[in-house]
PDB file of C-alpha atoms in Angstrom:
ATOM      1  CA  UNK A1259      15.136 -87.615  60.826  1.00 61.00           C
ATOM      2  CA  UNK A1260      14.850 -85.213  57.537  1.00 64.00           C
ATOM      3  CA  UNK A1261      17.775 -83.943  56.270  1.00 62.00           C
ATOM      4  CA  UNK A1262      17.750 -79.973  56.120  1.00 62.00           C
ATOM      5  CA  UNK A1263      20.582 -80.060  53.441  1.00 60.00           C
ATOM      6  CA  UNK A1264      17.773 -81.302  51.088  1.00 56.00           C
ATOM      7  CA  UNK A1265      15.459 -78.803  52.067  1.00 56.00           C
ATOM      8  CA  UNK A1266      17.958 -75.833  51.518  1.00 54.00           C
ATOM      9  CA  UNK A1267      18.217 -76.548  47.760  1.00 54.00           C
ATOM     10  CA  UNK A1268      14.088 -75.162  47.493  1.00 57.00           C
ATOM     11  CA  UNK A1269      15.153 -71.874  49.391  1.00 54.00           C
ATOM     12  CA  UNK A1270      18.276 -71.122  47.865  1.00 56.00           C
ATOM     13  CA  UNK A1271      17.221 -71.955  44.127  1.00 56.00           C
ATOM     14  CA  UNK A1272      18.478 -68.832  42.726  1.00 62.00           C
ATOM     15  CA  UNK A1273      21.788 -68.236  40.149  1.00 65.00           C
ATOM     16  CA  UNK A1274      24.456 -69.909  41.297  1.00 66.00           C
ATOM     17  CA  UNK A1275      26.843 -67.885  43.366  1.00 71.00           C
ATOM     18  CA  UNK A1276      30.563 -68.341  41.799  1.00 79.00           C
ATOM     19  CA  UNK A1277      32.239 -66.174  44.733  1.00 84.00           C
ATOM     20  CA  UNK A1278      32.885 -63.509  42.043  1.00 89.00           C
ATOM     21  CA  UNK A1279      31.496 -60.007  42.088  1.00 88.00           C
ATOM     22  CA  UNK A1280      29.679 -59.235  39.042  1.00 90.00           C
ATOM     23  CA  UNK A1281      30.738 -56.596  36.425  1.00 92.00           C
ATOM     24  CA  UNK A1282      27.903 -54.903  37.639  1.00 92.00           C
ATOM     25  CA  UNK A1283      29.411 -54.834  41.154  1.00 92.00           C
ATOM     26  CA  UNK A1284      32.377 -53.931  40.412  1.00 94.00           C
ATOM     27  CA  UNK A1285      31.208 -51.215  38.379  1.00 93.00           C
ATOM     28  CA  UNK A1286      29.688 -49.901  41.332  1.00 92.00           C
ATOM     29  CA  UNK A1287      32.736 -50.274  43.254  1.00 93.00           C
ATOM     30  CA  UNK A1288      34.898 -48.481  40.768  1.00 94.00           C
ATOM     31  CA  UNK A1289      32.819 -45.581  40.946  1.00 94.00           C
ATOM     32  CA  UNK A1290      32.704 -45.069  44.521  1.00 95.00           C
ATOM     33  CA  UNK A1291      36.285 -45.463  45.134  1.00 96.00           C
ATOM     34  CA  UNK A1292      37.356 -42.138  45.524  1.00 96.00           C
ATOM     35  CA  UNK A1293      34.666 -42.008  48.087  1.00 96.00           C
ATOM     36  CA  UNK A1294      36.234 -45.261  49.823  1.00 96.00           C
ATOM     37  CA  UNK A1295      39.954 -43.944  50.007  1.00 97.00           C
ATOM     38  CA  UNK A1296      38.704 -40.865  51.175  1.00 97.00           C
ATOM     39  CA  UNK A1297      37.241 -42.584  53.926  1.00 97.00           C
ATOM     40  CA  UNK A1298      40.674 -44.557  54.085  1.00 97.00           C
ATOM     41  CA  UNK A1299      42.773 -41.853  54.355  1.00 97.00           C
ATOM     42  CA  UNK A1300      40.461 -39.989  57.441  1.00 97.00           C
ATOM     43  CA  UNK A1301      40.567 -43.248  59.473  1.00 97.00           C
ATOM     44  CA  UNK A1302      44.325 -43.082  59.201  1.00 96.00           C
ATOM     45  CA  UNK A1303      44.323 -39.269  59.943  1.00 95.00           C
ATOM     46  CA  UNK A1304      42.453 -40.322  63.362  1.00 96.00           C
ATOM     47  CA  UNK A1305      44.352 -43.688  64.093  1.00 96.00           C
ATOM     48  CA  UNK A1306      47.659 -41.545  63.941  1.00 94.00           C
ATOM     49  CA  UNK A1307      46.605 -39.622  67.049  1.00 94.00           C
ATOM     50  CA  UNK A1308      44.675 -42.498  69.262  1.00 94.00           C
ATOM     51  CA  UNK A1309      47.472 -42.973  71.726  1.00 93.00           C
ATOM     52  CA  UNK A1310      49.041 -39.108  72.100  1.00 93.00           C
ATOM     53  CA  UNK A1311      47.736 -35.757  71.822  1.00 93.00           C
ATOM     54  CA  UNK A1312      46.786 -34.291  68.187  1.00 93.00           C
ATOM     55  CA  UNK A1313      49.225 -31.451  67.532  1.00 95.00           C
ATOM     56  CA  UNK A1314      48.559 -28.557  65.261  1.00 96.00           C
ATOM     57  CA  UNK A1315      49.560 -30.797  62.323  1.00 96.00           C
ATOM     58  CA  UNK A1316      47.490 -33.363  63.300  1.00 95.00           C
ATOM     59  CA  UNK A1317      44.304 -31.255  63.467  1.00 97.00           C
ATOM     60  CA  UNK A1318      44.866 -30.194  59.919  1.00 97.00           C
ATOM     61  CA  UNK A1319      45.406 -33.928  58.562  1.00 96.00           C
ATOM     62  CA  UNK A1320      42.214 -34.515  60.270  1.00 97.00           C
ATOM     63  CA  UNK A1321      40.612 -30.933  58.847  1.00 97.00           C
ATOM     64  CA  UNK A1322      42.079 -31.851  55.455  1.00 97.00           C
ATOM     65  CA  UNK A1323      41.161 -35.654  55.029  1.00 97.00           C
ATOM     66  CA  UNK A1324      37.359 -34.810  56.516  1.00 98.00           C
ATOM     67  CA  UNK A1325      37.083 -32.205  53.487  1.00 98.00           C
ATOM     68  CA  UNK A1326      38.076 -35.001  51.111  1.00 97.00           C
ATOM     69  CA  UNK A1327      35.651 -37.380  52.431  1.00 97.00           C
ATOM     70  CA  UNK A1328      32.818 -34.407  52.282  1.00 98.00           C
ATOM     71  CA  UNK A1329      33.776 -33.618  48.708  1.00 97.00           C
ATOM     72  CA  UNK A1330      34.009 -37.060  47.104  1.00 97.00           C
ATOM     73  CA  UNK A1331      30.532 -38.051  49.251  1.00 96.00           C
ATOM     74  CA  UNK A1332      29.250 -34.783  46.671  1.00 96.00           C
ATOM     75  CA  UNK A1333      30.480 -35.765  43.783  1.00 95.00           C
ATOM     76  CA  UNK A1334      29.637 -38.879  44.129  1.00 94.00           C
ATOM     77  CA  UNK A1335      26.055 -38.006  45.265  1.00 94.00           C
ATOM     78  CA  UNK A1336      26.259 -35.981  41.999  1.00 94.00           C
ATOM     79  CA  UNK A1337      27.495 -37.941  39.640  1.00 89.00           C
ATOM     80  CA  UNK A1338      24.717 -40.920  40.495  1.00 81.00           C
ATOM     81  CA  UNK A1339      22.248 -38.068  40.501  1.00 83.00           C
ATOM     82  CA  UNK A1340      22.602 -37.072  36.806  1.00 84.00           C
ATOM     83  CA  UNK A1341      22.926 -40.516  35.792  1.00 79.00           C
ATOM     84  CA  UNK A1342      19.967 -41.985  37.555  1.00 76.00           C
ATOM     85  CA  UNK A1343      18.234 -38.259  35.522  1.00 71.00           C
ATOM     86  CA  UNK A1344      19.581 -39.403  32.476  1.00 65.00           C
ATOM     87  CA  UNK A1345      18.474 -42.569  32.985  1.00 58.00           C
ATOM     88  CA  UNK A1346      14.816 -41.481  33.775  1.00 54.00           C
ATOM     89  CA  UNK A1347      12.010 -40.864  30.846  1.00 55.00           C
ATOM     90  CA  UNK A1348       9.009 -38.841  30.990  1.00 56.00           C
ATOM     91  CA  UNK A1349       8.090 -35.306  32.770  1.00 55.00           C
ATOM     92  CA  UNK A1350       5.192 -33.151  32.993  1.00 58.00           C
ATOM     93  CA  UNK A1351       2.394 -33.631  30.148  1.00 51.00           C
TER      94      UNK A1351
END
């Protein structure tokens, strides 16, 4: 009977994997964090009113921490935009 351990080593030949995210990861990571607490901060703003009715107050958490999400989703749609144009050469000839 073959072994498949001994086969594995072909397909997974690439750079080892140290469990670490690279700086490039976390790079990325850092830069969409305001993106990922907004995010955060809605689910909380909806857990808070699973098991009873959403009161006036409630309804504006929600309101508020949607906004947040809506604005740092933009800015961070914007911010990769003009870096990825920054980043890009050439144009019309």
């Amino acid at each position: 009977m073959k072994s498949i351990a001994a086969l594995q080593v072909a397909v997974t030949a690439a750079a080892p994997f140290d469990g670490e995210p690279s700086d490039v990861e976390l790079d990325a990571i850092e830069l969409e964090m305001p993106a990922i607490l907004a995010d955060v901060a809605l689910l909380d703003a909806q857990i808070m009113t699973i098991d009873r009715a959403p009161s006036e107050l409630d309804h504006q958490r929600i309101r508020r921490a949607r906004r947040r999400v809506l604005a740092a989703r933009r800015d961070l749609a914007n911010r990769t935009a003009t870096e990825s144009d920054t980043t890009v050469s050439g144009g019309a000839a």
